[in-house]
Amino acid sequence: MFKILLIQGPNLNLLGVREPGIYGTVSFDEINNRVVKAGQENGAEVRVFHSNSEGGIVDAIQEARNWADGIILNPGAYAHYSIAIRDALSAVKLPAVEVHLTNVHARDEFRHRLVISPVCVGVIAGLGWRGYIYALHALLGVLQDQGKAENELGYDD
Amino acid sequence: MFKILLIQGPNLNLLGVREPGIYGTVSFDEINNRVVKAGQENGAEVRVFHSNSEGGIVDAIQEARNWADGIILNPGAYAHYSIAIRDALSAVKLPAVEVHLTNVHARDEFRHRLVISPVCVGVIAGLGWRGYIYALHALLGVLQDQGKAENELGYDD
Amino acid sequence: MFKILLIQGPNLNLLGVREPGIYGTVSFDEINNRVVKAGQENGAEVRVFHSNSEGGIVDAIQEARNWADGIILNPGAYAHYSIAIRDALSAVKLPAVEVHLTNVHARDEFRHRLVISPVCVGVIAGLGWRGYIYALHALLGVLQDQGKAENELGYDD
Amino acid sequence: MFKILLIQGPNLNLLGVREPGIYGTVSFDEINNRVVKAGQENGAEVRVFHSNSEGGIVDAIQEARNWADGIILNPGAYAHYSIAIRDALSAVKLPAVEVHLTNVHARDEFRHRLVISPVCVGVIAGLGWRGYIYALHALLGVLQDQGKAENELGYDD
Amino acid sequence: MFKILLIQGPNLNLLGVREPGIYGTVSFDEINNRVVKAGQENGAEVRVFHSNSEGGIVDAIQEARNWADGIILNPGAYAHYSIAIRDALSAVKLPAVEVHLTNVHARDEFRHRLVISPVCVGVIAGLGWRGYIYALHALLGVLQDQGKAENELGYDD
Amino acid sequence: MFKILLIQGPNLNLLGVREPGIYGTVSFDEINNRVVKAGQENGAEVRVFHSNSEGGIVDAIQEARNWADGIILNPGAYAHYSIAIRDALSAVKLPAVEVHLTNVHARDEFRHRLVISPVCVGVIAGLGWRGYIYALHALLGVLQDQGKAENELGYDD
Amino acid sequence: MFKILLIQGPNLNLLGVREPGIYGTVSFDEINNRVVKAGQENGAEVRVFHSNSEGGIVDAIQEARNWADGIILNPGAYAHYSIAIRDALSAVKLPAVEVHLTNVHARDEFRHRLVISPVCVGVIAGLGWRGYIYALHALLGVLQDQGKAENELGYDD
Amino acid sequence: MFKILLIQGPNLNLLGVREPGIYGTVSFDEINNRVVKAGQENGAEVRVFHSNSEGGIVDAIQEARNWADGIILNPGAYAHYSIAIRDALSAVKLPAVEVHLTNVHARDEFRHRLVISPVCVGVIAGLGWRGYIYALHALLGVLQDQGKAENELGYDD
Amino acid sequence: MFKILLIQGPNLNLLGVREPGIYGTVSFDEINNRVVKAGQENGAEVRVFHSNSEGGIVDAIQEARNWADGIILNPGAYAHYSIAIRDALSAVKLPAVEVHLTNVHARDEFRHRLVISPVCVGVIAGLGWRGYIYALHALLGVLQDQGKAENELGYDD
Amino acid sequence: MFKILLIQGPNLNLLGVREPGIYGTVSFDEINNRVVKAGQENGAEVRVFHSNSEGGIVDAIQEARNWADGIILNPGAYAHYSIAIRDALSAVKLPAVEVHLTNVHARDEFRHRLVISPVCVGVIAGLGWRGYIYALHALLGVLQDQGKAENELGYDD
Amino acid sequence: MFKILLIQGPNLNLLGVREPGIYGTVSFDEINNRVVKAGQENGAEVRVFHSNSEGGIVDAIQEARNWADGIILNPGAYAHYSIAIRDALSAVKLPAVEVHLTNVHARDEFRHRLVISPVCVGVIAGLGWRGYIYALHALLGVLQDQGKAENELGYDD
Amino acid sequence: MFKILLIQGPNLNLLGVREPGIYGTVSFDEINNRVVKAGQENGAEVRVFHSNSEGGIVDAIQEARNWADGIILNPGAYAHYSIAIRDALSAVKLPAVEVHLTNVHARDEFRHRLVISPVCVGVIAGLGWRGYIYALHALLGVLQDQGKAENELGYDD
């Protein structure tokens, strides 16, 4: 049974709490619950962690070394500048999938720079809450494949 | 029943044909078959198109206007400079999900520039052949949601 | 009697075909017809060529060497990166006028780069279908002036 | 009957005055006269204004608010840096067409930057004195179309 | 009665504590007191928050959603790179005025980049402790005007 | 009694004159009057100067050397490129506060460059007409403090 | 006996056909013939392929996998932007030598960027038709050396 | 007897007028007088023109076409951005020498960009009032040499 | 007896804890102990502080004002973007030496940017744990020299 | 009989001297000998010059004016920054072919900049010692063609 | 007993010779002597080499191949552009430590670029003459460790 | 009697020696003689030094410390990249005037960067051999003024 850490970065906790009329019925808690449940259905334990702090996320990644098999990470705004989070992921050497609710490539120019992505297995952006579910599936696939390592095959795009 | 166009860009046809010992048993045809089959299981028809030519891909997108409900697109190297493909997608106004087998963010600097992504619903990169399956699911989700349009909600990352 | 090649680049064929309610009654065919007719009224034969392919446009320019006196070119998205089309124009040494239906200077930053323009006589942007008519007139003027070559006089802007 | 302001920017007054053997018989006055005459033939009054001063051009644009229906503007060198002229055009909200006698895209790198163009209807460059006539026609077309606003249709180039 | 959150970013707490001979008698506490008092005189409650931590400031902004009507923010060094703070402000949708004690435009090149300013109502820089008082007045003005929203009128500078 | 020169740059004179329904009842004259009146209430004489011309503004700054104690400057578009105005301010060595009605940091990229600001005491942007009043107060404060010079203390932001 | 594919990119077919007085007696066909003949003299079969289309060149490279031992490539203008051709070369893993008739380093700035060169054995530019002959010799040398691989020795320039 | 126009750009008129204790006894008038006198001693008439306005300087250059043989130009801050002045010089085709009192290369980064220099014979910077005298001598030398044109000889630096 | 604060930034705590076979016997604690011991041998007290949080490091630097004579700082990833840490060092005015275990100049491009270094006495990179010992010696040397301040002598490199 | 100067730049003398097991049996002397011998076989005298010094290479090029007909130049690292060598070549006006043993386009980014190439006839990179032989042949071809000057024909790549 | 080459680059010879009152009693010779003596105390022979010439330094590095075990290098200004020195170090494969007397990161922008550092073991900057002593110790440490190679362990900063 | 060192940089020795028909009768020796003679006429001794080597020029500048009062420097191509020469000038603290025969601002983009100029008194470019004479006069003027130091007065251009 795989153990997965789901990290939710800055400001993501505001999802759904506020103005459900606008943001829909899929609240922050609901998204987290769906991922946890999808984990259970696939024989995996998912633990959720949220922090608005860069250092807090680094701490959580370091601690994951002791118990987790993989990480699902939505770094929020830190995606665009936190080399510290990148180094933490790089140091613990756990496979990670980066998720963004929105299509960051279609937003401000400064959101096109993704400094953490190069040390992740892959990135999913713009697919809403479903992105987390796909990330979970992909991560479990990677963990099962371990050694086949498809994403190191040098495909062209 | 939704109809989906799967576009495979330049050089992707070489996958698996050659050196199966290295590239694994998941050939180009096999990947396409898996997407078609996943479509069938989800009540969707997937038609596969491959071209090494930018103009050929533009043609295919334009024709999709007449029959398809959505597009899964792996633009290969064209991802990094084809404004013509971007404009075609933009003109036909069909929802599209962009897929890359590899994590383009972890490769050459010039592969970090994604000119087509801003007119797609979202992007999946680095998750191997599974990325296509997730793209299919996401596309069907979007087509079903039509109107709820979660990814227009202005989430922070 | 002058012979003019009108080249319509990628995605321009979609004009008017689709959603006439939005795009108006001036379809792609209608625009082409108007240019052809304006040609006839000015004693010139206009032949229309459309392709979504960069290589196809290069071919057409090369062939024009054998029959045409000048070129009206709307390179669509290729305006922003096709050095191959630029080289073709440069090689056949036929006078060409570049036309854009929209004001490319008021759109995305990447549309401000015009790589073909330096080898054209001039550029018209943002004046809709009328831009083609002006391009035709200008081209005929240039062909008639041949030798007076006003636009080589070094005017300041 | 439409009223049009023709603004001639810095150094354009030198056209034709000097060295007619080189610059041809089309002097500055002659160009202006041709535009005025073309206006008359199309039922429009064209008033000519020349200044070498950025502030003088801003003044003229502001005053045009009181009497003109549209503006033909050759900003000369100011095309490349005068945000003040851009703001003036933007503030008076009169439709304007920018004209350059030469093909600025084929000249110095610093002449490729056009800061005023984004607030104009369109741009004509490299077509010599004829460019002004086309600008006049286009402007009258726009004024007549008012509301059909073809150049807001989102054409691809 | 309006409620205002005053956020003091990293290193601002050192003001006045140390070397009063150099830094004057206006200590950090004194500045805060003056803002609180100015609030009282204008019928507003000002609560002061200081943190050296980016995550701490994000937390404070999020909590302000529950009680505050507006924010006065001196982000200190975070002004130049914290997209997380920008996103927080953007998410809570409270009007904010950014204050800098010094004229950041006259200091190091890297201090000219202000990543939070675009989601604020406005910015005051270089006016010392008085800048906070003006920010308070402006914020109260905005809250009273609510709907007149002068700064959305598109003035030229 | 301090004497203050209020300089209003290009296009600012259009405020309120035109379309009061949109731009509100605070016309250009009204703003100027409010600053003059606020001056009177604080024992200062404010003289208003407006010009659309860069050279005109340089002239006004130079002349201020003979009578004024300080300058409030809204350079309009010249804020982004006029080194001549910067040099004038720098030469006359009068304290100046720069004001922008709108939040220039939230507008076009080219409006983020402020070439005059480094030689001003400080900058206020985005606070509408109130910005002028704050600038006046700050300027009077600086004139009274002369010697305490708080904004030279090396605060961090 | 080695088999070599000679790829001639866009616009190269115009060489010599037109204006022999200017371009000399060495026509496109003549150049190709000389390379074929030089091949024969060195015990190698050279097959010539020309296309103006990027996709066509990618197709030809992919097919070469089935029969060729090496590639001589003059990518014409595509040298400066075709990542698709680069990826094709990279995928088929055949040794290739890039040839340019002219010295691209002495021409337009945008011709200094060579995106395909990094996946070639080497580059020859500016030596006219002789460059193809040298490329053939070098390619045959590499094929014979196979394993000695001199150009992987880490020489300094 | 040669006739020379000496153009003094923005803010130069402040030299020496103010604070003679600091700026020395060499006032603006004194510098101009010295140049006029040096002209007389070398059989040349020097006329002095000063303006703070870009347009004013363009006007003066244009008028010089009617009477002057050469120009000495200190463009002040306009040196760094006035393409209009550059175009004027370029149009009148009078030899000009650019002078800067200070060493602009040792000052702010933005003062290293000299947009007018490329259309001048040469540039003298950092040599104080003497620079004008040298410029006068050089200009007279050029006028006398006319035809020998040493500075077109392609020297290396 | 001097008191020195040793600050270890993000992810440095992972050194040696994990995989001693690879990372050697010099663990994080061991490094810290060696520095403390070297301090004792040189009559200095070294206190060790570690945090993964930018704000935490700023706090520690501020507190050092009350007890420390100098700082040895390995800012980890924050070296490349934390202006907040730079400002803290700058504010407390304690001499600091920056240490990096690895040669950051030989790693990713983004690690070549060192934003904190300009406010340090000096930088040591790539010398492993010994770098800390040298930093300690250098710091003690600086503290002893106080006033001789050799590194302010304007040496060339 | 043509006389050719072969210039070997910095560090090239180390080839083969050291670690023949790695660098192969083709030593520096051997390469030079092969070029000399190839010269003899083609009726040309080749003289070899080596220097690690930029000035030394400039001296050698200047002296070649007195005796040589052409130059083969491997500038080593100076290829990327020596404008002095470029100017020397440019001044002596002898035809030169630049050679690099390795494919500089496939190495560090800073090796892609070739400052000397624009004044050479052409460039050969990545073809090992054979590159020198081709350069010799090309140079002799150019010397024989003198006047036909094929590489000035304006070919597209 | 290890043998170390100490290379002092351009202008360093001026240290202390001139103006001892300002530059202190630590002359160039004294620094060199201290390093030699520190070598003796640690059982190492240090030989000092000084040159103002880039080529001279390349020569010295090449010769060190024959006798030295490691290099201490203060490249002076060449640190910022000499790829030739970099290539020499890279070719001889001797471990080197780069030393700068001053903190180059706190000086001109162009001194932040260190082109030689990536091929050194590490860099010490800003620690004055002591930096050489630390470099010596570090170099001896590396030579003793040979094989443990701590600085290849992938530490985060 | 002042003593002046005239330094002629790389390739300048070729002036006039070669092709007098083209380069005129003013040879390298002639220019030097004219400067020496002008020195004598003004009571100054001028010694001429030429080198193609950067290190040689650094040596000469250092030695000038022992005998010269000022330097006239034409650094040739080194003007654009030699920080070593800049540092040498900076270290010896002798006043220097930089001379370029041609107008470097009107030539290649890379010749616009002048790295030595900031440490010179001033720069003269484009005035041919006369530039040296003016440099001599200016240098003598500076030496006589010593203390009045006009070029440190902060003039605007």
PDB file of C-alpha atoms in Angstrom, chain G residues 1-4 34-47 67 69-70 133 136-137 139-141 143-144:
ATOM      1  CA  MET G   1      29.377   0.631 -49.801  1.00  0.00           C
ATOM      2  CA  PHE G   2      27.851   3.467 -47.758  1.00  0.00           C
ATOM      3  CA  LYS G   3      24.498   5.024 -48.637  1.00  0.00           C
ATOM      4  CA  ILE G   4      24.123   8.733 -48.100  1.00  0.00           C
ATOM      5  CA  ARG G  34      28.861  16.584 -58.393  1.00  0.00           C
ATOM      6  CA  VAL G  35      28.020  15.186 -54.979  1.00  0.00           C
ATOM      7  CA  VAL G  36      26.596  11.995 -56.493  1.00  0.00           C
ATOM      8  CA  LYS G  37      29.668  11.597 -58.621  1.00  0.00           C
ATOM      9  CA  ALA G  38      32.043  12.283 -55.722  1.00  0.00           C
ATOM     10  CA  GLY G  39      30.113   9.607 -53.882  1.00  0.00           C
ATOM     11  CA  GLN G  40      30.648   7.121 -56.665  1.00  0.00           C
ATOM     12  CA  GLU G  41      34.360   7.906 -56.738  1.00  0.00           C
ATOM     13  CA  ASN G  42      34.517   7.140 -53.032  1.00  0.00           C
ATOM     14  CA  GLY G  43      32.424   4.012 -53.186  1.00  0.00           C
ATOM     15  CA  ALA G  44      29.266   5.587 -51.799  1.00  0.00           C
ATOM     16  CA  GLU G  45      25.735   5.934 -53.143  1.00  0.00           C
ATOM     17  CA  VAL G  46      24.270   9.424 -52.748  1.00  0.00           C
ATOM     18  CA  ARG G  47      20.519   9.958 -53.140  1.00  0.00           C
ATOM     19  CA  TRP G  67      18.293   2.565 -45.864  1.00  0.00           C
ATOM     20  CA  ASP G  69      24.124   5.337 -43.328  1.00  0.00           C
ATOM     21  CA  GLY G  70      24.422   9.088 -43.037  1.00  0.00           C
ATOM     22  CA  ILE G 133      31.974  17.559 -51.186  1.00  0.00           C
ATOM     23  CA  LEU G 136      30.593  13.869 -48.000  1.00  0.00           C
ATOM     24  CA  HIS G 137      34.251  13.154 -47.273  1.00  0.00           C
ATOM     25  CA  LEU G 139      30.736  11.757 -43.356  1.00  0.00           C
ATOM     26  CA  LEU G 140      32.498   8.830 -44.994  1.00  0.00           C
ATOM     27  CA  GLY G 141      35.434   9.409 -42.646  1.00  0.00           C
ATOM     28  CA  LEU G 143      31.419   6.166 -40.906  1.00  0.00           C
ATOM     29  CA  GLN G 144      34.803   4.511 -41.382  1.00  0.00           C
TER      30      GLN G 144
END
